[in-house]
Each structure stands twice: as C-alpha cells, then as structure tokens.
Coordinates of C-alpha atoms and ligand atoms in Angstrom, one line a residue:
X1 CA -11.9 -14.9 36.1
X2 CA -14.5 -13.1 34.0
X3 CA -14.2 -12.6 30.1
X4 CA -13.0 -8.8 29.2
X5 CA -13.6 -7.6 25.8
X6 CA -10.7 -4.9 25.1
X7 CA -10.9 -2.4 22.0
X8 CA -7.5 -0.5 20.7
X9 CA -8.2 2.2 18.4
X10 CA -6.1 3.5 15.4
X11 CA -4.2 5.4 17.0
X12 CA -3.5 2.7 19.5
X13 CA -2.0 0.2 16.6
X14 CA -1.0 3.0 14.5
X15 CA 2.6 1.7 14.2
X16 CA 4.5 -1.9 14.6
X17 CA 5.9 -0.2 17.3
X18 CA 2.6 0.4 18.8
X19 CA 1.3 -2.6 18.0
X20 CA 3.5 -4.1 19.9
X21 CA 3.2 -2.4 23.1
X22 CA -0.4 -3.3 22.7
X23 CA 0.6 -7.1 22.5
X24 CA 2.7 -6.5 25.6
X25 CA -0.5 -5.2 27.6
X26 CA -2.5 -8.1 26.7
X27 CA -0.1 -10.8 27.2
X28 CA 0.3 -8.9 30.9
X29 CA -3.8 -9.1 31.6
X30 CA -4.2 -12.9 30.0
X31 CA -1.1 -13.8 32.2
X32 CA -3.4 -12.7 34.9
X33 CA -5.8 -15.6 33.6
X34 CA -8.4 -13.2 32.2
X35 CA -9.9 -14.9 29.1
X36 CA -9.3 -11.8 26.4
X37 CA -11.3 -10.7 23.1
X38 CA -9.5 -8.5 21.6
X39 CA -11.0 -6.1 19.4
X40 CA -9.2 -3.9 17.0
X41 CA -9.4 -0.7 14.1
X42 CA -7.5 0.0 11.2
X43 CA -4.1 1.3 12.0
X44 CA -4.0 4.9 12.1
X45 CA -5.3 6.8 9.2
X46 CA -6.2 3.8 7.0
X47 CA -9.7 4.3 7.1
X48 CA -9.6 7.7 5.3
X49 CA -6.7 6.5 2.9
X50 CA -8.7 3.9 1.7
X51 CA -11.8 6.4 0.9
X52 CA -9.4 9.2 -0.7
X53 CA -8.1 6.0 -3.0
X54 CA -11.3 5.2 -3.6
X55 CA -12.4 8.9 -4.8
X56 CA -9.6 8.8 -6.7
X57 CA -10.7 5.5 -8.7
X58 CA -14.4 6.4 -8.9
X59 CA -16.6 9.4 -8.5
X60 CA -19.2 7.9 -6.9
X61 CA -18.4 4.2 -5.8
X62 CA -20.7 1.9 -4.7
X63 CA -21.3 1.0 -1.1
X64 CA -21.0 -2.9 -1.4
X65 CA -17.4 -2.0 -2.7
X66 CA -16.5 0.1 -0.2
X67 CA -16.9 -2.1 2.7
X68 CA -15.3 -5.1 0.6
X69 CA -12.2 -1.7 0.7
X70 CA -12.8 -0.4 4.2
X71 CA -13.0 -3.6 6.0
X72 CA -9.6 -4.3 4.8
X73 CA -7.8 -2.0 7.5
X74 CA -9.2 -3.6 10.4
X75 CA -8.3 -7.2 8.8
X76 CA -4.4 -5.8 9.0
X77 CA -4.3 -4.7 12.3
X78 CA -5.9 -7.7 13.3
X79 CA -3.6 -10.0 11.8
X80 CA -0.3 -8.0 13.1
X81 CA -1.8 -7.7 16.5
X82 CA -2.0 -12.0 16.5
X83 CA 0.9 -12.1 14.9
X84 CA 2.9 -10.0 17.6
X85 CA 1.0 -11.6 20.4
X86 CA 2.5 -15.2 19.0
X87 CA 5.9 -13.5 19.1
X88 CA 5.1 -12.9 23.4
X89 CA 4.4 -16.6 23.2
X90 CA 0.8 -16.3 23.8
X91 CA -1.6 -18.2 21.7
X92 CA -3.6 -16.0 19.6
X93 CA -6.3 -15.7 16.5
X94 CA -7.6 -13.6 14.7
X95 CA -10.9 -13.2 13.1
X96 CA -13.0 -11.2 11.0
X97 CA -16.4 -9.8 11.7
X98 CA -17.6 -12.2 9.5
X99 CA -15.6 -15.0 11.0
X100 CA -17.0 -14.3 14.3
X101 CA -20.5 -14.1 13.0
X102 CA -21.0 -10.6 13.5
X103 CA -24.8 -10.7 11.4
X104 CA -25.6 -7.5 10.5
X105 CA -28.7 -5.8 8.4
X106 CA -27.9 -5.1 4.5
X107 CA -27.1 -1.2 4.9
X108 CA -23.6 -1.0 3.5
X109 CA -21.4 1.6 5.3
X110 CA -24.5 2.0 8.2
X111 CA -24.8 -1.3 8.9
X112 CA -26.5 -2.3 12.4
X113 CA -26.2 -5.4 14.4
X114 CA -28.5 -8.1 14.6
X115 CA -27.4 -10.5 16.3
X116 CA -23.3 -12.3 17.1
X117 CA -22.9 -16.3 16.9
X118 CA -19.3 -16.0 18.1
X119 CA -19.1 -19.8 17.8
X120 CA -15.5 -19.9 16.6
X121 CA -15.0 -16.9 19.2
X122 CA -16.2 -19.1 22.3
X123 CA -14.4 -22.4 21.4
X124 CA -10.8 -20.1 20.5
X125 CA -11.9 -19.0 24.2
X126 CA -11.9 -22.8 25.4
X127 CA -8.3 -23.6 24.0
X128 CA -7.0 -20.7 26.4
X129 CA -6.7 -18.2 22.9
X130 CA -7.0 -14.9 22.8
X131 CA -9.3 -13.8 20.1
X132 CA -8.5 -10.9 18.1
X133 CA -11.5 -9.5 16.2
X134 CA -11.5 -6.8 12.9
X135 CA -13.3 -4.1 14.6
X136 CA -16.2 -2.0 12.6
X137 CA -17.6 -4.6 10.0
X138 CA -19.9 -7.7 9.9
X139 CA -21.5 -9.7 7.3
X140 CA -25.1 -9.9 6.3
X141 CA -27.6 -12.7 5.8
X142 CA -26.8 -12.8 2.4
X143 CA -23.1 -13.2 3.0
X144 CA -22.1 -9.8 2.0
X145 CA -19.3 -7.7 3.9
X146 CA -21.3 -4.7 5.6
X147 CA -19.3 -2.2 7.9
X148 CA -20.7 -0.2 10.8
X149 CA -20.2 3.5 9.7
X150 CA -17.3 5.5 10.8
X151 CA -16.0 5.3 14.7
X152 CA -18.0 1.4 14.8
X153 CA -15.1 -0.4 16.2
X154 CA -16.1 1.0 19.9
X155 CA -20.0 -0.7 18.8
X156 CA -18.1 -3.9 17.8
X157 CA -16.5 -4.3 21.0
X158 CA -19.9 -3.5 23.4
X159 CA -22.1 -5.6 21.3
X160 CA -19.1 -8.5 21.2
X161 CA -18.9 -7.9 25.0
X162 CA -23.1 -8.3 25.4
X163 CA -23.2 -11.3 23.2
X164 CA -20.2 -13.2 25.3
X165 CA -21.7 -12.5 28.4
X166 CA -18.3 -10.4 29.4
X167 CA -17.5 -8.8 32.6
X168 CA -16.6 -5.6 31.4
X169 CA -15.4 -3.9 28.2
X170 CA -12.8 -1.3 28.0
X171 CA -11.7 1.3 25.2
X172 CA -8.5 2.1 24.9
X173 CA -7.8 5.4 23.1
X174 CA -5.4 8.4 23.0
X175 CA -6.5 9.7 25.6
X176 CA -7.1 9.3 29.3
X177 CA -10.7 9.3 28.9
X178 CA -14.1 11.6 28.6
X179 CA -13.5 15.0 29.1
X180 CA -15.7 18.3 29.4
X181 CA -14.6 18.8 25.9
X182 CA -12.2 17.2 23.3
X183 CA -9.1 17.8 25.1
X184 CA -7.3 18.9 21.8
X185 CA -9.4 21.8 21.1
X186 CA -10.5 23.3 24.8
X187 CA -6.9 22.7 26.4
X188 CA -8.6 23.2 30.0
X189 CA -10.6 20.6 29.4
X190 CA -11.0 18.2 32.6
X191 CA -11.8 14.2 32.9
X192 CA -14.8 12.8 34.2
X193 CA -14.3 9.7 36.3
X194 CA -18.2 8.6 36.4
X195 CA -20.4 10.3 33.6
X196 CA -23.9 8.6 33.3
X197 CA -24.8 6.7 29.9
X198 CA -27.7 9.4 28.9
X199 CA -25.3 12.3 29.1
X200 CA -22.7 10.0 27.7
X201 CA -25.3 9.3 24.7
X202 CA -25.7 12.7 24.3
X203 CA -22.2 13.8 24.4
X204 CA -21.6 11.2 21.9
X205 CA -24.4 12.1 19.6
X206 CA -23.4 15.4 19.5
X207 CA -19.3 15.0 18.3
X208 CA -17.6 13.8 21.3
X209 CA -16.2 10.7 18.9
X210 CA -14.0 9.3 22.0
X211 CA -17.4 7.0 22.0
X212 CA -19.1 5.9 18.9
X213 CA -23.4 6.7 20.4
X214 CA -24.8 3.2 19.5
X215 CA -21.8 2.0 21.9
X216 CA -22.6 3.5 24.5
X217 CA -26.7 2.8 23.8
X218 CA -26.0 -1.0 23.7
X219 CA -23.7 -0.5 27.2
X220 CA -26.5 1.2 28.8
X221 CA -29.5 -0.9 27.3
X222 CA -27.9 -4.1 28.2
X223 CA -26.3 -3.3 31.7
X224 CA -22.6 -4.1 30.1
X225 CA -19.6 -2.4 32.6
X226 CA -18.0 0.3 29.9
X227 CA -14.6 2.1 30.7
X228 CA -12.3 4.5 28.6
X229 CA -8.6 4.4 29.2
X230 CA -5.6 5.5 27.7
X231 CA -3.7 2.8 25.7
X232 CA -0.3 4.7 26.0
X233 CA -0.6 5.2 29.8
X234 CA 1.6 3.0 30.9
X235 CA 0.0 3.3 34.6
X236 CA -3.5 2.5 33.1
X237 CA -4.8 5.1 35.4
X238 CA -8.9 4.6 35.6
X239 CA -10.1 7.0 33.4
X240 CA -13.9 6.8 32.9
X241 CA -16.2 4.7 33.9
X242 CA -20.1 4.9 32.5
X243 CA -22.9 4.6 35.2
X244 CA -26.8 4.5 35.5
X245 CA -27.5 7.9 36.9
X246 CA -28.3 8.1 40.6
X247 CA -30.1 10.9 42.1
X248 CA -29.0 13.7 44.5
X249 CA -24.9 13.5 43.3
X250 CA -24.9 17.0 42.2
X251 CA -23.4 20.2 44.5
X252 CA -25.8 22.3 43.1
X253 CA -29.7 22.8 43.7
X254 CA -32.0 20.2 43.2
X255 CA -33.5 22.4 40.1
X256 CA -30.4 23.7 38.7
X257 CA -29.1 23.3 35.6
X258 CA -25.6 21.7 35.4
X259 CA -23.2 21.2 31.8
X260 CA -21.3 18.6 31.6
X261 CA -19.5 19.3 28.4
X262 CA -19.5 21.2 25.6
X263 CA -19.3 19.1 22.1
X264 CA -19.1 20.0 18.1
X265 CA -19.3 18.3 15.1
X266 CA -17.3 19.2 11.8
X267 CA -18.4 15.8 10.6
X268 CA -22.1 16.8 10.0
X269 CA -23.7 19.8 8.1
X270 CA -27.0 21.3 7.8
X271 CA -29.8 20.3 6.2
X272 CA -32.7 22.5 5.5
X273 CA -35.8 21.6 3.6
X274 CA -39.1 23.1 2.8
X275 CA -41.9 20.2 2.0
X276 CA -44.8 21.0 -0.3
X277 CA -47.1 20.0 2.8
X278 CA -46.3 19.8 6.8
X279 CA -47.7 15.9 6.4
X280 CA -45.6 14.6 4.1
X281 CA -42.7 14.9 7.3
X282 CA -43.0 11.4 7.8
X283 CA -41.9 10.4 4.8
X284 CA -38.4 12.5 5.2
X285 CA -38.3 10.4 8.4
X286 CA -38.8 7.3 7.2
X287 CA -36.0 7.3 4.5
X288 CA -33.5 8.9 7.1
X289 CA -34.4 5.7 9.4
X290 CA -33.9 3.1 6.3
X291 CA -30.7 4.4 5.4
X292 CA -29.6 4.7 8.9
X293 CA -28.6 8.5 8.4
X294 CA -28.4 10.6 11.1
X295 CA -31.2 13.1 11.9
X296 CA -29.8 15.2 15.0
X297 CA -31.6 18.1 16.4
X298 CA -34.4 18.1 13.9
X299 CA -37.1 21.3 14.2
X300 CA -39.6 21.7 12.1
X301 CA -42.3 24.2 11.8
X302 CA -45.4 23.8 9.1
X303 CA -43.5 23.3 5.4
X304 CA -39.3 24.2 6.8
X305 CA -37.4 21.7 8.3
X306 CA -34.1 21.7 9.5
X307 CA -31.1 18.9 11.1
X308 CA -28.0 18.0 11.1
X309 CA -26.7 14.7 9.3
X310 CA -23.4 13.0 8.5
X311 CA -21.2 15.5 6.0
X312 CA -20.3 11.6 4.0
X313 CA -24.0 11.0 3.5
X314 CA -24.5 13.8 1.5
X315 CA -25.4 11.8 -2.1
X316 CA -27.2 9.6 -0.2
X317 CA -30.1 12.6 1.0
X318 CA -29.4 14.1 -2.7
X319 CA -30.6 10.9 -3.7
X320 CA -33.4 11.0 -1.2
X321 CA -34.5 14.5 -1.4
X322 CA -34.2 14.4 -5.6
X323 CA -36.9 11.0 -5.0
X324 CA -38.8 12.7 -2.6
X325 CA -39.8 16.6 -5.2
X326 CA -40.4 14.1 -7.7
X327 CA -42.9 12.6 -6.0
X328 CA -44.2 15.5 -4.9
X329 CA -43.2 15.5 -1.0
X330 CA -40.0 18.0 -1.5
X331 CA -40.2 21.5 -2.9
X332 CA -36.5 22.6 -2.5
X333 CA -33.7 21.4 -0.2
X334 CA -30.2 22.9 0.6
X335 CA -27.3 21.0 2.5
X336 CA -25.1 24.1 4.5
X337 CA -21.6 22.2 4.8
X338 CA -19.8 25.8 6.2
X339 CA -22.4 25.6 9.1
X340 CA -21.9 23.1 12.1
X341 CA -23.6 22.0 15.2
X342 CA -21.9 23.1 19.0
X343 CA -23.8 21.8 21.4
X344 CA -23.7 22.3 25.5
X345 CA -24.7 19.0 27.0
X346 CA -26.1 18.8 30.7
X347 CA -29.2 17.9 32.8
X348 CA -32.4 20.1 33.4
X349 CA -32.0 23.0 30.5
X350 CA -35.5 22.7 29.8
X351 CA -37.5 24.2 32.9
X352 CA -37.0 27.5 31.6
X353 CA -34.9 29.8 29.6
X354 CA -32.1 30.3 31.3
X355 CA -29.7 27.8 30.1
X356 CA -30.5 28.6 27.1
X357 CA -30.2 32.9 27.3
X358 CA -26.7 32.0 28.9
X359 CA -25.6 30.1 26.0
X360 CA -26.4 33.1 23.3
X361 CA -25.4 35.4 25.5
X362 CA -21.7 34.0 25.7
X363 CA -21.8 33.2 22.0
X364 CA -22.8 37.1 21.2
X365 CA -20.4 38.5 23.4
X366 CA -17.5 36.1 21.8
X367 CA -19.0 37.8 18.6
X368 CA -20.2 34.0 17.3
X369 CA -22.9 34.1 15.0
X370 CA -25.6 31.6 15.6
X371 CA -27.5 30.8 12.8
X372 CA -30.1 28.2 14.5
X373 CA -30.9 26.3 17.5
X374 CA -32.7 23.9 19.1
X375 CA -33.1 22.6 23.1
X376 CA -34.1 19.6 24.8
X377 CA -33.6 18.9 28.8
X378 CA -30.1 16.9 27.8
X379 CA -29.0 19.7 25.2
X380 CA -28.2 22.9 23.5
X381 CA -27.3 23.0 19.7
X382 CA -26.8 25.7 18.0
X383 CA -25.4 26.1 14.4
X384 CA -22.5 28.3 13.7
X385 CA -20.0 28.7 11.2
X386 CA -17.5 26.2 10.8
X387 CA -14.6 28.9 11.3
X388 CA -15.6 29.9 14.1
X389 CA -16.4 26.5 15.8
X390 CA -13.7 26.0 18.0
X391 CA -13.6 29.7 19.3
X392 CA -17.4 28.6 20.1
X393 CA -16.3 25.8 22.2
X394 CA -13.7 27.0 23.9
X395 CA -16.4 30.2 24.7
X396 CA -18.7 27.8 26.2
X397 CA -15.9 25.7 27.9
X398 CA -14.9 28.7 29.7
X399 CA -18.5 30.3 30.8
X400 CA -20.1 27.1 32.0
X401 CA -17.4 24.4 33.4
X402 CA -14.2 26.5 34.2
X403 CA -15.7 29.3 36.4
X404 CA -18.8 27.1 38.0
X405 CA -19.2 24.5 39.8
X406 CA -20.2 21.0 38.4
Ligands
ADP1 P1 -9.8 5.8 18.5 O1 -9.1 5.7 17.2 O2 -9.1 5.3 19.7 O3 -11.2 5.2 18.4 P2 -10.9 8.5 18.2 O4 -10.1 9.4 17.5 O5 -12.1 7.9 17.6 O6 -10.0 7.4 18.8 O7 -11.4 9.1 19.6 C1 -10.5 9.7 20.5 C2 -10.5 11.2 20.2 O8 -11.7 11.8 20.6 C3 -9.5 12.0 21.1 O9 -8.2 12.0 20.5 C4 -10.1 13.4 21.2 O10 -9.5 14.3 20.3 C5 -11.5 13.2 20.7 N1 -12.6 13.7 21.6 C6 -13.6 14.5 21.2 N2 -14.3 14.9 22.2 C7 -13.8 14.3 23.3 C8 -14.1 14.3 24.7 N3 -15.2 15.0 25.2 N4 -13.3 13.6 25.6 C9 -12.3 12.9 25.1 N5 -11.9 12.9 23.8 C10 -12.6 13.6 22.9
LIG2 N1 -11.6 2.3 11.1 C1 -12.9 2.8 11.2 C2 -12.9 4.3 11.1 O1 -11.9 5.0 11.0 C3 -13.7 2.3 12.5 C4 -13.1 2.8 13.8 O2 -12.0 3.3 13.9 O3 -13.8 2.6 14.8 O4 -14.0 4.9 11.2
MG3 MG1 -13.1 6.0 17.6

C-alpha cells in the first residue's frame, strides 16, 4: 500500500484528549498497512501565546528568536502525538523539521522550501514506524531554525508528501472541508466536494485559511492527490478533494460567470504608497519578493500604489518603505489596518463588467462602503471596513451562491 502523508491541525491536537483520538485514527489506517507520516501543528492556541509572550518580553524581537520560540509548539504536539501512539502499541517517532531535513531559505518567519532529505524519515518508514513530523518549521543551510509563516503546517505536509513520493496527502481540520465561505461567519455556507486547485489558490490567497496557498500551489504544481476532512468526524465523510479543472462541468453557459466562494481577510491591511517616480515600482517589488511578504491585489497607476499584505509584517514594510524615501524611491506611505480585503472568487469575471457591477451593487444596497477594488478573471477584491466585513460576506454569500445556481 501507498505512503499517505496526514496533517492534524491545532485544533485537532488541541487537548490530550484530542490527541488521543488522533492516535486512535492513525493506529486504525497503519493497521490497515498504510505506511503513515504524520504531520502535526502546535496544539490549539500555542502559536499566538507564544507571540503575545514574546511582545510581552520585547518590543520588537528578532526573527531568528522567534522561530527558535514558535517552532517550539509544533515540537510538543509532536512528541505527545508519538508518545500516545506508543501507548496504542504502535511504533512511532517523532521528528523535527530539522530532523527530517526540511532545508529551507534563510527568511525567518517566511521561510520557503528548498528542498526535504527525509533520510531519517524513509528509513523510520523501513522499520514499519510511523513518523511524526513538527509541522510549519525547517532549518536552513546554515543550521538555523526557520519557520514557514503562519497556517505552514498544511505546506509542510504537501511538500513532505511530494518529496516521499506519497500517494495522497490529507488535512485534517475542524471542519468537514472547503466551503463557499468560512462556515463560521456565512452559516449557509455549503461544501464543495471537487474545487479545482486555481480557484482553490485563489480562495486561499484571498483568506480562506482552511488551506495555507503555497499548499495548495505545490499540490497542483507537482500532481500530489490533496483532500480536506474533518478530524472530529468520526465517519471521515469525504470532504474535499482538489482537482485539475476540466472543461464543460458547469450548469451554466459556456461564457457565464460562476462564484465559487466568497473569502475575507482580517489578517492583512492596506497599503497605500505614492513613489517619487512610476519606475521606481520595481523596486517596491523586489523587496516584497525578498522578504517573502505578501503583495495581493496590487493596482497601481503613475506615482499611487495600493495592496494588501500580511497585518504581522507591518515593521517589516515600515522598515522597507523608511529605506526606500531615503533613497529616494518613496515619497509617503500609509498602512490602513481598519480596512480589509473581501473578495468573490469564481471563473470568467473578466469579459465584461457584469460581475463586477453585481458585486457593488449588493455591497451598496447592504449600505457597505467600498473603499477600493481590483478584478482579474479568478477574482473580485474590494476593500471595506473591517466592521463591516462579515455583513459584506454574508451580503455576497447570499446574492451570488444561495439564490443561483453554481
Ligand atoms: P487548522 O488548525 O486545522 O489548520 P485553521 O483554523 O487553519 O485550522 O483552518 C480551518 C478554519 O478555516 C475553519 O475553522 C474555518 O473557520 C476557516 N475557514 C475560512 N474559510 C473557509 C472556507 N471557505 N471553508 C472552510 N473553512 C474555512
Ligand atoms: N502553528 C502555526 C500557526 O498557528 C502553523 C500552523 O498551524 O499551520 O500558524
Ligand atoms: Mg491551518
């Protein structure tokens, strides 16, 4: 039987209680003789404890030292998680990223992926273990901890499942898969059972965090089988699967636009920033793409420019943008963390403006005040206040995916 690389999240090994239900689960599939990696993130709300602790040690701590902190959760859950496998008499190890040569670049808290060894991974594999692995964190060539930026654990267990040549990987989450819209703010919200990977990337890119985007990106890029479930379903119902797109599966006409679901984003604020000259754009680019900050719906027009980026990278643009006036590039720059991105995601919105009248049309008559926008044939995005966010998604919800049909 093929290898399956499994990934619980924290809400999956959020207790000992939980933890061991996961155990349970496992030792059921390895007694079916599936070889098992196992990958795992912090329990519950570690992550964020460890930052607040952090903030309350040092006002601005450095990033080596908060992976050496933040990789600590996933090292927990991985131990307990062995540790209460042992206890169902199944032989288990864990590992760290670093253990299981997970060699990432040198960007602490963005890290990316070069390349897995997994040596100590395949020959665990060989003596019929199952491998547990801290999710979200790697090490680089120069032996330092990195970790993967927040949500990574998902990219741990796709790029883990690539390297190892696995069968399939699934997620195991909260909830019973990907829906038109985070089932905890739009309570209508229904489950896909297919979605393809580009809306999947889009849906991900633009605040559905049941999938962390470079996830799905390294699924899709590399052909990798990529399922979401519910790890406290005790059926294991299918939930969703991620496939290449095929043509003609629509009920609508061939040229219609269709939405698929409707997304927003409280982690990320807006950044707008007027350059001394339209050329020197490239250079705001560039320093986005070293420090692996997110630059999502970016318009620009002559000297303005405007995106959306990650709400924790906020002293790392200061740092950029204060670099960037004094070298003449910048002439002013303003981060708008009460505004927020809500985007409709679907195929086709760009062959004319119809899509996109609907969408301002809904959000006027729900008396939502849109602040900017931007369109591409995968997506809307439009910025609105943060208050009025969910109103905005569940005004979208309603227009485009509860009274039509997808
Ligand atoms: P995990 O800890 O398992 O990685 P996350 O909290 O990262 O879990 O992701 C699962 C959460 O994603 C769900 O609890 C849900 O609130 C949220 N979510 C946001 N958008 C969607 C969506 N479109 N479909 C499903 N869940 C979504
Ligand atoms: N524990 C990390 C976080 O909370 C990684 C993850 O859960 O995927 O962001
Ligand atoms: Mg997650």
């Amino acid at each position: 039987m093929g290898l399956i690389v499994q990934k619980f999240g924290g809400t999956s090994v959020g207790t000992p209680e939980r933890i061991r239900q996961v155990a349970k689960k496992i030792a059921k599939k390895y007694s079916e003789g599936h070889p098992l990696v196992v990958v795992v993130s912090a329990m519950g709300h570690t992550t964020d404890e460890l930052i607040t602790l952090a903030q309350q040690v040092s006002d601005q701590p450095p990033h080596r030292e908060m992976d050496m902190l933040l990789s600590a959760g996933e090292r927990i859950s991985m131990a307990l998680l062995s540790m209460a496998l042992v206890d169902c008499q199944i032989p288990a190890l864990s590992l760290t990223g670093s253990q299981s040569g997970i060699i990432t670049d040198q960007s602490h808290r963005r890290a990316r992926i070069r390349r897995i060894l997994g040596d100590r991974i395949r020959s665990a594999l060989a003596e019929k273990k199952v491998v547990i692995v801290a999710g979200f964190q790697g090490v680089s060539e120069t032996k330092e901890i990195t970790t993967l930026g927040r949500g990574g654990s998902d990219t741990s267990a796709v790029a883990l499942a690539v390297a190892l040549g696995a069968e399939r990987c699934e997620i195991f989450t909260d909830v019973h898969g990907v829906y038109s819209a985070d089932p905890r703010v739009v309570s209508s919200a229904f489950l896909w059972e297919k979605l393809p990977h580009d809306l999947m990337v889009e849906l991900a890119t633009r605040g559905a965090g049941v999938l962390h985007p470079r996830c799905v990106e390294l699924a899709k890029q590399n052909q990798m089988q990529l399922i979401v479930k519910n790890s406290l379903d005790p059926n294991e119902s299918m939930g969703t699967i991620l496939i290449q797109r095929q043509a003609g599966n629509s009920s609508l006409g061939m040229e219609e636009f269709r939405v698929v679901g409707v997304t927003s984003d409280k982690e990320k604020v807006l950044i707008r920033l007027r350059l001394t000259r339209p050329t020197v754009l490239g250079a705001v680019w560039e320093r986005s793409a070293q420090a692996h900050l997110s630059l999502i719906s970016p318009v620009f027009s002559g000297q303005d420019v405007s995106f959306y980026s990650e709400r924790d990278g906020d002293s790392e643009w200061k740092k950029i943008f204060d670099e960037l006036s004094s070298q003449g590039f910048v002439e002013s720059y303003e981060m708008v963390s009460e505004i927020v991105p809500v985007s409709v995601v679907g195929d086709r919105f760009s062959q004319d403006g119809s899509a996109l009248s609907e969408v301002i049309d809904v959000l006027s008559q729900s008396h939502i005040s849109v602040v900017s926008g931007s369109a591409s044939s995968l997506a809307i995005t439009l910025g609105v206040l943060i208050h009025q966010v969910d109103d905005a998604v569940r005004a979208l919800h309603a227009a485009f995916l509860e009274s039509k049909k997808v």
